[in-house]
PDB file of C-alpha atoms and ligand atoms in Angstrom:
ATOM      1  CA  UNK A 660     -12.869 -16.399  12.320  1.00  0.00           C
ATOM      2  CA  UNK A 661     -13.697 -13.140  13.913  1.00  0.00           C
ATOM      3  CA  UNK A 662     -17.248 -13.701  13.562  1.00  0.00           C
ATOM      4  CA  UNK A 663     -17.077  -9.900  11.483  1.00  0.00           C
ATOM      5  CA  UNK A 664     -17.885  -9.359   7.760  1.00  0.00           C
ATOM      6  CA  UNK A 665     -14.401  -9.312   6.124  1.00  0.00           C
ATOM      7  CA  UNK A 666     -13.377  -6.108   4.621  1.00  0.00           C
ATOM      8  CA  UNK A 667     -13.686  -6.184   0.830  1.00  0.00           C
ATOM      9  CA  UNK A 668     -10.054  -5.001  -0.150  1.00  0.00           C
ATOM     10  CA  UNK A 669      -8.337  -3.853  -3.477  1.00  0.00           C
ATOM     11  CA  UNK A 670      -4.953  -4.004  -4.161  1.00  0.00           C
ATOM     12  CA  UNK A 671      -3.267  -1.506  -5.926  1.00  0.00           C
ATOM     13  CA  UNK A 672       0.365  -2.138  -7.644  1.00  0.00           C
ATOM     14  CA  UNK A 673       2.633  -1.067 -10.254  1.00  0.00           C
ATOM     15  CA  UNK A 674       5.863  -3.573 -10.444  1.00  0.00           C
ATOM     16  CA  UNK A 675       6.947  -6.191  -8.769  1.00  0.00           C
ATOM     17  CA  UNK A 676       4.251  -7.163  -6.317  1.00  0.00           C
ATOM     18  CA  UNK A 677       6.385  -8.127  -3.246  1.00  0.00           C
ATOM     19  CA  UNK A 678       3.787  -6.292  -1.149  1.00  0.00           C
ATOM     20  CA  UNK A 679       1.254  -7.364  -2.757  1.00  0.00           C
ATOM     21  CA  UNK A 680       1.338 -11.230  -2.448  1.00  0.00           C
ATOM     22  CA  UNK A 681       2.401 -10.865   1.235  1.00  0.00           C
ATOM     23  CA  UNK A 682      -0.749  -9.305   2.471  1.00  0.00           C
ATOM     24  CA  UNK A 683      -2.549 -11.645  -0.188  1.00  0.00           C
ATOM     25  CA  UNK A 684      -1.058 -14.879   1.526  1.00  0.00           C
ATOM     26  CA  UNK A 685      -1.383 -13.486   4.839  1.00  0.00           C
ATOM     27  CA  UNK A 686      -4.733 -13.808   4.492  1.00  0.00           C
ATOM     28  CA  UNK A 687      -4.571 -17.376   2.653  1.00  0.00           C
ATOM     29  CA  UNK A 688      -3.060 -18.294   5.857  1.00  0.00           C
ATOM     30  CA  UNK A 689      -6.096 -16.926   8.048  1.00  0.00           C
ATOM     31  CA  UNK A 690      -3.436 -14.242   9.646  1.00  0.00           C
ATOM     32  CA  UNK A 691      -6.001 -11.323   8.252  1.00  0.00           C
ATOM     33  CA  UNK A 692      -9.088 -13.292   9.186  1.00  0.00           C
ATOM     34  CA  UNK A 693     -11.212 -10.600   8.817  1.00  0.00           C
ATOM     35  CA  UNK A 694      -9.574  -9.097   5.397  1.00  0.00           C
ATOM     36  CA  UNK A 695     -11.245 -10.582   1.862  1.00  0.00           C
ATOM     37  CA  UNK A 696      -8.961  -8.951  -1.142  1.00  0.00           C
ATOM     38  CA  UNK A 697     -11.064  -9.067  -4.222  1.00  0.00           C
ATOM     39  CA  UNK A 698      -9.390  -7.376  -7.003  1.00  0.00           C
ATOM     40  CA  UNK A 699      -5.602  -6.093  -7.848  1.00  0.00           C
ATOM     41  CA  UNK A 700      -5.487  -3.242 -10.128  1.00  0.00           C
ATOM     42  CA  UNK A 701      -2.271  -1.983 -12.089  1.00  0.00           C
ATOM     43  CA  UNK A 702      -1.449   0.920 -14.286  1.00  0.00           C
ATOM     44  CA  UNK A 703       1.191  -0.962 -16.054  1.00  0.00           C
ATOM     45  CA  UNK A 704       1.346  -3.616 -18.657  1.00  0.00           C
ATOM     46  CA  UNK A 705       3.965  -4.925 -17.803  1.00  0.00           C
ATOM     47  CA  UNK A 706       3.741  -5.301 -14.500  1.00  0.00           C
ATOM     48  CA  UNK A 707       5.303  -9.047 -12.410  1.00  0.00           C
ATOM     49  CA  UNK A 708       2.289  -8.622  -9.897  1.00  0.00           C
ATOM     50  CA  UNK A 709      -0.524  -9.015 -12.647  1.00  0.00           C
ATOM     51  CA  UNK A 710       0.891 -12.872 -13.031  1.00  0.00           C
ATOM     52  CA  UNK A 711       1.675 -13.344  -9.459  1.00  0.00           C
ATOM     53  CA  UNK A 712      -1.587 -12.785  -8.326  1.00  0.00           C
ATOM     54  CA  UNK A 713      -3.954 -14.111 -10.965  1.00  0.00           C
ATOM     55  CA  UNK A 714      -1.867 -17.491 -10.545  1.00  0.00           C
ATOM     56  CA  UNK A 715      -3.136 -17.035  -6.630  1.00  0.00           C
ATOM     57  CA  UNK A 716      -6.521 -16.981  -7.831  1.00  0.00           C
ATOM     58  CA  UNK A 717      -7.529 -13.269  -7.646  1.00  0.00           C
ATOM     59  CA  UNK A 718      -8.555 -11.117 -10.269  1.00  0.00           C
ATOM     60  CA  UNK A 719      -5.948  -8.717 -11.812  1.00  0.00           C
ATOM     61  CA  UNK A 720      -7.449  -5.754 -13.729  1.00  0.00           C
ATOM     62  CA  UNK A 721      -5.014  -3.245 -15.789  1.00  0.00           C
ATOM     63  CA  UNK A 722      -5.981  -0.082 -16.582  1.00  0.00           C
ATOM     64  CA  UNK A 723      -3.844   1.889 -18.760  1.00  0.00           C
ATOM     65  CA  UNK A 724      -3.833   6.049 -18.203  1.00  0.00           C
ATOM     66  CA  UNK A 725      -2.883   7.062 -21.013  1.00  0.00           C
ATOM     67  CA  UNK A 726      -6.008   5.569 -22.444  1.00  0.00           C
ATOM     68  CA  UNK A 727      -8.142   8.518 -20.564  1.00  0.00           C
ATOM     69  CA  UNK A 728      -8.428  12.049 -21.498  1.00  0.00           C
ATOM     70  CA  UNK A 729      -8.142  12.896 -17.884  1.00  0.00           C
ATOM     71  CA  UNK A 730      -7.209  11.709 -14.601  1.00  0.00           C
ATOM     72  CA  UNK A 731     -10.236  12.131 -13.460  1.00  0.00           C
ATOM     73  CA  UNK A 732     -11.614   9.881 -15.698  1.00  0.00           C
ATOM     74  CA  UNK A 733      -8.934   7.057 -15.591  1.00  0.00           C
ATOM     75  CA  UNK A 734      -9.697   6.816 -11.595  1.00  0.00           C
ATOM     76  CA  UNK A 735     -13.632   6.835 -12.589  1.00  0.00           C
ATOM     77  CA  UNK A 736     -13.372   3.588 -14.902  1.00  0.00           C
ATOM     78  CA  UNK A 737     -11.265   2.484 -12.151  1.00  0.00           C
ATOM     79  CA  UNK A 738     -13.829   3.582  -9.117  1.00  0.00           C
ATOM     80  CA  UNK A 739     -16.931   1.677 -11.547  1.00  0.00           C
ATOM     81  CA  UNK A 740     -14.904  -1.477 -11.382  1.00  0.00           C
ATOM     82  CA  UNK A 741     -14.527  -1.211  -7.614  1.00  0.00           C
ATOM     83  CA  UNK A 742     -17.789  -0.510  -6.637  1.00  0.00           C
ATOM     84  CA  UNK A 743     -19.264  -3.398  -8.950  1.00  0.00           C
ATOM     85  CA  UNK A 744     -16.965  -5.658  -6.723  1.00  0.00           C
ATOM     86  CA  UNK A 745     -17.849  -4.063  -3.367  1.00  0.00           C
ATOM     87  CA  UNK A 746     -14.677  -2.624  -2.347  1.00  0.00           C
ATOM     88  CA  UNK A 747     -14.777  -1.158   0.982  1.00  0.00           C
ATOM     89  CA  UNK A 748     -10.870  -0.513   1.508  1.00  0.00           C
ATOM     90  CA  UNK A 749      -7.423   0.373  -0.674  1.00  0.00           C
ATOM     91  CA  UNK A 750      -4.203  -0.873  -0.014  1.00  0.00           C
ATOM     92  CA  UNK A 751      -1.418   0.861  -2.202  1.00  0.00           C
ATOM     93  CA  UNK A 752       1.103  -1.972  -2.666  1.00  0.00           C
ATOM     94  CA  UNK A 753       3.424   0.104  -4.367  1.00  0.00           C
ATOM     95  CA  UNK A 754       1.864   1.985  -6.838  1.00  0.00           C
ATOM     96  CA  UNK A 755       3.752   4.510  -7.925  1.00  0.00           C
ATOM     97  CA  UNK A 756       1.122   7.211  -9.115  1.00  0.00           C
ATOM     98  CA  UNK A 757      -0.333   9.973  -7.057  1.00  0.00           C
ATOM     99  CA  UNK A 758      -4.004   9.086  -6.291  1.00  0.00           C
ATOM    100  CA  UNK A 759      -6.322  11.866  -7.182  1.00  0.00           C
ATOM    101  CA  UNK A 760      -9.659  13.259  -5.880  1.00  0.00           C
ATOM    102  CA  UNK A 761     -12.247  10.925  -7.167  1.00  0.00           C
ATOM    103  CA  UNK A 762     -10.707   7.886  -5.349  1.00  0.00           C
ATOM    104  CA  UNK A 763     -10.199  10.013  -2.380  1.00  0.00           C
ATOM    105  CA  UNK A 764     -13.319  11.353  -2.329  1.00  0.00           C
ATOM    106  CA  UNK A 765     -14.934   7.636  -2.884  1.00  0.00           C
ATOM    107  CA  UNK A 766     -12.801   6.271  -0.297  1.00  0.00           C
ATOM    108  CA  UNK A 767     -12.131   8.566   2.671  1.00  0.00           C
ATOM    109  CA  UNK A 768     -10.180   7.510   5.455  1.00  0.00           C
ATOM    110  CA  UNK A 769      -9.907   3.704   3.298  1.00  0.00           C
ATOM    111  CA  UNK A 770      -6.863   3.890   1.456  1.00  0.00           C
ATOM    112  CA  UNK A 771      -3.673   2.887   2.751  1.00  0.00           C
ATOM    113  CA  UNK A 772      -0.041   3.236   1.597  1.00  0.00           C
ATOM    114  CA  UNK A 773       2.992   1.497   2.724  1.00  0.00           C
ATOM    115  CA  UNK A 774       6.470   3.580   1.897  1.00  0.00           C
ATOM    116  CA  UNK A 775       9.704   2.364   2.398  1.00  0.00           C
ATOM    117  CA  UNK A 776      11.405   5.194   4.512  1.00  0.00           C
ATOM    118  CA  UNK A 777      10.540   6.539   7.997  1.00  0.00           C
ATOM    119  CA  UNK A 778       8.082   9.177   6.375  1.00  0.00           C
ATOM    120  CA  UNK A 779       8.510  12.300   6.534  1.00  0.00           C
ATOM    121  CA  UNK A 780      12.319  11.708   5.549  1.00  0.00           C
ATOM    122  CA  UNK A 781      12.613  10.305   1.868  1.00  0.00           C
ATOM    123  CA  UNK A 782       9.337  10.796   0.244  1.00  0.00           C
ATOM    124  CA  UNK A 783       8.492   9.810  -3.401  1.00  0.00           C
ATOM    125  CA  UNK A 784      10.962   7.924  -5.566  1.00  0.00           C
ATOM    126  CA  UNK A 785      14.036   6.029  -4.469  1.00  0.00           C
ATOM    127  CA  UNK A 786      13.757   6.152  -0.970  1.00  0.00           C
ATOM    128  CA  UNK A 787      16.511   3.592  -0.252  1.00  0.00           C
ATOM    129  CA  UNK A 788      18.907   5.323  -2.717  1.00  0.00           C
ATOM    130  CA  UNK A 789      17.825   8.776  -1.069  1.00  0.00           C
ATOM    131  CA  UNK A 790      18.699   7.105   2.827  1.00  0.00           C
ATOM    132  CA  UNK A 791      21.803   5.980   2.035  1.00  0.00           C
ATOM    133  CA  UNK A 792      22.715   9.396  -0.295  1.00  0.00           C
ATOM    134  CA  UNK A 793      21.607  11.119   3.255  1.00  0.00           C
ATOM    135  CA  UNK A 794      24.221   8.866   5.319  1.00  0.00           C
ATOM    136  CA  UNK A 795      21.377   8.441   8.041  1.00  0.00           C
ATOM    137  CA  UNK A 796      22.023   5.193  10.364  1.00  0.00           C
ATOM    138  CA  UNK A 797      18.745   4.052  10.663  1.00  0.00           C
ATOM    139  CA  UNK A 798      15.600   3.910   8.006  1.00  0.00           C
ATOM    140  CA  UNK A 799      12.174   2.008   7.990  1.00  0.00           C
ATOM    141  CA  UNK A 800       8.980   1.326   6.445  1.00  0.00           C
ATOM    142  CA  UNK A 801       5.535   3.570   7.043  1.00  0.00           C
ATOM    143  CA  UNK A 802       2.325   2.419   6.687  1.00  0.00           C
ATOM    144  CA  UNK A 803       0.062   5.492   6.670  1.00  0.00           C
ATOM    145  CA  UNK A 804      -3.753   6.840   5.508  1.00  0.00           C
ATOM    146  CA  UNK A 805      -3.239   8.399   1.869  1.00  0.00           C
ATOM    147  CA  UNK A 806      -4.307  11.720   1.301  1.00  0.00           C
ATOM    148  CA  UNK A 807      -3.674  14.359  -1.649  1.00  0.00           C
ATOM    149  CA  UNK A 808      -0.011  14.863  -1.266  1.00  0.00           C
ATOM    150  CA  UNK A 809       1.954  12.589  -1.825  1.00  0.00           C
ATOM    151  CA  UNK A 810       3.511   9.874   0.800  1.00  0.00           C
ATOM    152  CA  UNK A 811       1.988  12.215   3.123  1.00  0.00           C
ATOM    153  CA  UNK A 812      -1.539  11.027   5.148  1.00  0.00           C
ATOM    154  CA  UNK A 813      -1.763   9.723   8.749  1.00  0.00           C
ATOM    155  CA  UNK A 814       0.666   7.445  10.282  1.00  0.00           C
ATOM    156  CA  UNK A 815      -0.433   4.062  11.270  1.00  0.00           C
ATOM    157  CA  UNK A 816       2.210   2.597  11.728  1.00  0.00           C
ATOM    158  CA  UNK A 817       6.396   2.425  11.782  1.00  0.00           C
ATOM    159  CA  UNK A 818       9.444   0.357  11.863  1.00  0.00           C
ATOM    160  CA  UNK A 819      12.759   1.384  11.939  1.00  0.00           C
ATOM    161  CA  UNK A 820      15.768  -0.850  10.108  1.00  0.00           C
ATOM    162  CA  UNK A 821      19.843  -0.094  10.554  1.00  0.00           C
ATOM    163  CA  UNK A 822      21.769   1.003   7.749  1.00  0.00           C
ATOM    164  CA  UNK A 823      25.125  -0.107   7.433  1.00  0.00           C
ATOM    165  CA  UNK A 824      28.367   1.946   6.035  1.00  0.00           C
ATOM    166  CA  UNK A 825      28.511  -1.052   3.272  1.00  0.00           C
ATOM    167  CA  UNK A 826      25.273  -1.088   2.102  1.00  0.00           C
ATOM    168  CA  UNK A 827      23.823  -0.859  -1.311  1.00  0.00           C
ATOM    169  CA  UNK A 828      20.465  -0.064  -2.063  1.00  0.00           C
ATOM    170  CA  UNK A 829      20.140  -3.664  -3.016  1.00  0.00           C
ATOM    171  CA  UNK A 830      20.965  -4.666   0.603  1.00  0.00           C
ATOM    172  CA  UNK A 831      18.551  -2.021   2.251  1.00  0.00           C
ATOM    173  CA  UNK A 832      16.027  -3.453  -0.364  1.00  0.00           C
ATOM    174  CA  UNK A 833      16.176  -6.901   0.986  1.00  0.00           C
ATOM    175  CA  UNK A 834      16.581  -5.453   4.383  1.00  0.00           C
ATOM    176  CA  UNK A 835      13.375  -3.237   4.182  1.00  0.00           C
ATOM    177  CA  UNK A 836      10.732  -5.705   2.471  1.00  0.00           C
ATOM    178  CA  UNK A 837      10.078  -8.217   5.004  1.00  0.00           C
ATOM    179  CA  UNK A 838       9.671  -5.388   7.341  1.00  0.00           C
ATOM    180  CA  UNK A 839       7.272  -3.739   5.095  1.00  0.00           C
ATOM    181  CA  UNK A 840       5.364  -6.847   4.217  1.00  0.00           C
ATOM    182  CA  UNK A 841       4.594  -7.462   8.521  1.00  0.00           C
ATOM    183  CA  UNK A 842       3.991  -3.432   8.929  1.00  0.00           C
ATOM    184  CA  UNK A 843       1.498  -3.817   6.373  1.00  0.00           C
ATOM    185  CA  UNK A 844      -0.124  -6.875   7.677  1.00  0.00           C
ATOM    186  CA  UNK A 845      -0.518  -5.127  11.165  1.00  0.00           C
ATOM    187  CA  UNK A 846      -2.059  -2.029   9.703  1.00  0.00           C
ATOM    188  CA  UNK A 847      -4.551  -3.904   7.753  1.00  0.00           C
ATOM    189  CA  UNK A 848      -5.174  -6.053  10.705  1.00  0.00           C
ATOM    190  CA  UNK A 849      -5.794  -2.924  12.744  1.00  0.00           C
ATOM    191  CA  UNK A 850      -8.170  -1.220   9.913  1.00  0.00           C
ATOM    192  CA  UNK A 851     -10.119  -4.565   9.248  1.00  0.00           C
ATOM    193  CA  UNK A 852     -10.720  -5.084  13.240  1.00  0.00           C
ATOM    194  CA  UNK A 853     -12.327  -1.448  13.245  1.00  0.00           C
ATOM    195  CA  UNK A 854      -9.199  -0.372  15.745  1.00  0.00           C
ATOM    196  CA  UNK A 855      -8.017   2.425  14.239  1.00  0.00           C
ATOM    197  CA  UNK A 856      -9.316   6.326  14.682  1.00  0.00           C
ATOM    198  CA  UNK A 857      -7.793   9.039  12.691  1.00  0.00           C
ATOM    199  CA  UNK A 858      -7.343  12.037  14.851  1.00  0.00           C
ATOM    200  CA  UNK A 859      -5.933  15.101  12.658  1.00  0.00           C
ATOM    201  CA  UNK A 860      -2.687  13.969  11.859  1.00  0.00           C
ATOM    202  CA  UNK A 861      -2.949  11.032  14.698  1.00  0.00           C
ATOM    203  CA  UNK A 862      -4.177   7.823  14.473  1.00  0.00           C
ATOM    204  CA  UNK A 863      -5.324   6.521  17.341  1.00  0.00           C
ATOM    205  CA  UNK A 864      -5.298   2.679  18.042  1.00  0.00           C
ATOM    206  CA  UNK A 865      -7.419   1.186  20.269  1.00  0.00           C
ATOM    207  CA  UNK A 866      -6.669  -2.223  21.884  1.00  0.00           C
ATOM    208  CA  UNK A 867      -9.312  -3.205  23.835  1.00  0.00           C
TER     209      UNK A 867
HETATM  210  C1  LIG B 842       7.996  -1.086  -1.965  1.00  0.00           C
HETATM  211  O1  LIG B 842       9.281  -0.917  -1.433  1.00  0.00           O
HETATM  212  C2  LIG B 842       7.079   0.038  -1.519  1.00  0.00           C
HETATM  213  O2  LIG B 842       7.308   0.435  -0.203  1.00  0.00           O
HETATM  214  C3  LIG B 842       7.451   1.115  -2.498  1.00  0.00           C
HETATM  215  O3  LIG B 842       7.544   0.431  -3.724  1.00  0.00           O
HETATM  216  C4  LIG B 842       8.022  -0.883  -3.481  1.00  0.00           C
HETATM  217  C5  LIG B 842       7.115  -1.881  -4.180  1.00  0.00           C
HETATM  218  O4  LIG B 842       7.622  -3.173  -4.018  1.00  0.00           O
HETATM  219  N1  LIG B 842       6.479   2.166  -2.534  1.00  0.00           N
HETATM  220  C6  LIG B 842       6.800   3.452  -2.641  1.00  0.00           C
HETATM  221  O5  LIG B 842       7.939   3.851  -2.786  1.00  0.00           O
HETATM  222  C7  LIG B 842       5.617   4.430  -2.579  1.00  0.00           C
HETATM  223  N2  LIG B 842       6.049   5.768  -2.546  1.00  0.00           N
HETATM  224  P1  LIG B 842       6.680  -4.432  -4.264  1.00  0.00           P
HETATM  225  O6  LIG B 842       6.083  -4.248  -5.666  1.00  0.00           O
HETATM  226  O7  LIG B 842       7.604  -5.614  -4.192  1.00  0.00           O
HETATM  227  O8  LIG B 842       5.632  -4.448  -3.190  1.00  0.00           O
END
């Protein structure tokens, strides 16, 4: 134990979850010592990571967009829920929706995103399938600050993975994730320690 008050973290994800239960173990496992996530919220029903992390204890909330006249209004029953639990800090674990200005404007400089392509190449959708369209030889994961545009804020950090001529995007899939799932953990062990200073489009880390 750091001795400092964890940082109250929600989870945001749409699918699958890999992302999600990595940084959610990490801390299990008293790697993020000084991260506490307290809520996972999903846009979609159907999503694996709802499951995945209730049956890890934490609290899994859906809220469904379409429900809301507005966008505006589906991030404000969203931004209720979060300050009720104390959130202090977003992590975007693959949510695949464009966050808007009231959770910006609630959480500035506090929301992270982790994308899995050496950003700015590849942004959005499909950024295996677009790397391997592309031909390039080498791809990565970004974990950056989120800002209106999308895949787009601050970069906090980046790792590069090799493509090979045989790959599918299967194989740069399974490549990319445990790559993303350690990126993330670093960045969130950077923002949770207080290390990190955003500098226009730098972020400055500092290591002492
Ligand atoms: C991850 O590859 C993540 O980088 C990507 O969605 C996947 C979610 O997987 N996010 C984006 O493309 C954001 N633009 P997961 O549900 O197993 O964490």
């Amino acid at each position: 134990m750091s001795g400092r008050k964890p940082l109250r973290l929600a989870i945001f994800a749409s699918g699958r979850g890999s992302n999600a239960m990595a940084i959610l173990l990490a801390v299990r496992s008293g790697r993020l010592p000084d991260v506490e996530p307290v809520l996972l919220v999903s846009d979609k029903e159907v999503a694996p990571v709802l499951e995945k992390v209730r049956q890890e204890g934490l609290e899994a909330v859906l809220f469904k967009p379409k429900t809301y006249p507005t966008k505006e209004e589906y991030e404000r029953a969203i931004l209720s829920l979060l300050k009720e639990r104390g959130v202090e800090a977003i992590a975007l674990a693959g949510y695949m929706r464009l966050v808007g200005s009231v959770l910006i404007g609630a959480f500035p400089d506090r929301i992270l995103n982790i994308h899995p392509s050496l950003l700015p190449a590849f942004p959005g959708l499909h950024a295996q399938r677009q790397a391997l369209e592309y031909g390039v030889r080498v791809t990565g994961v970004t974990v950056h600050f989120v800002d209106l545009l999308m895949d787009h804020g601050p970069v906090i950090l980046q790792k590069s993975v090799p493509v090979y001529p045989e790959d599918t995007e299967e194989t740069l899939t399974e490549r990319l994730l445990p790559v993303e799932h350690e990126t993330y953990i670093e960045a969130l062990e950077g923002l949770s320690q207080g290390r990190l200073r955003i500098s226009g489009r730098h972020v400055l880390w500092n290591f002492n």
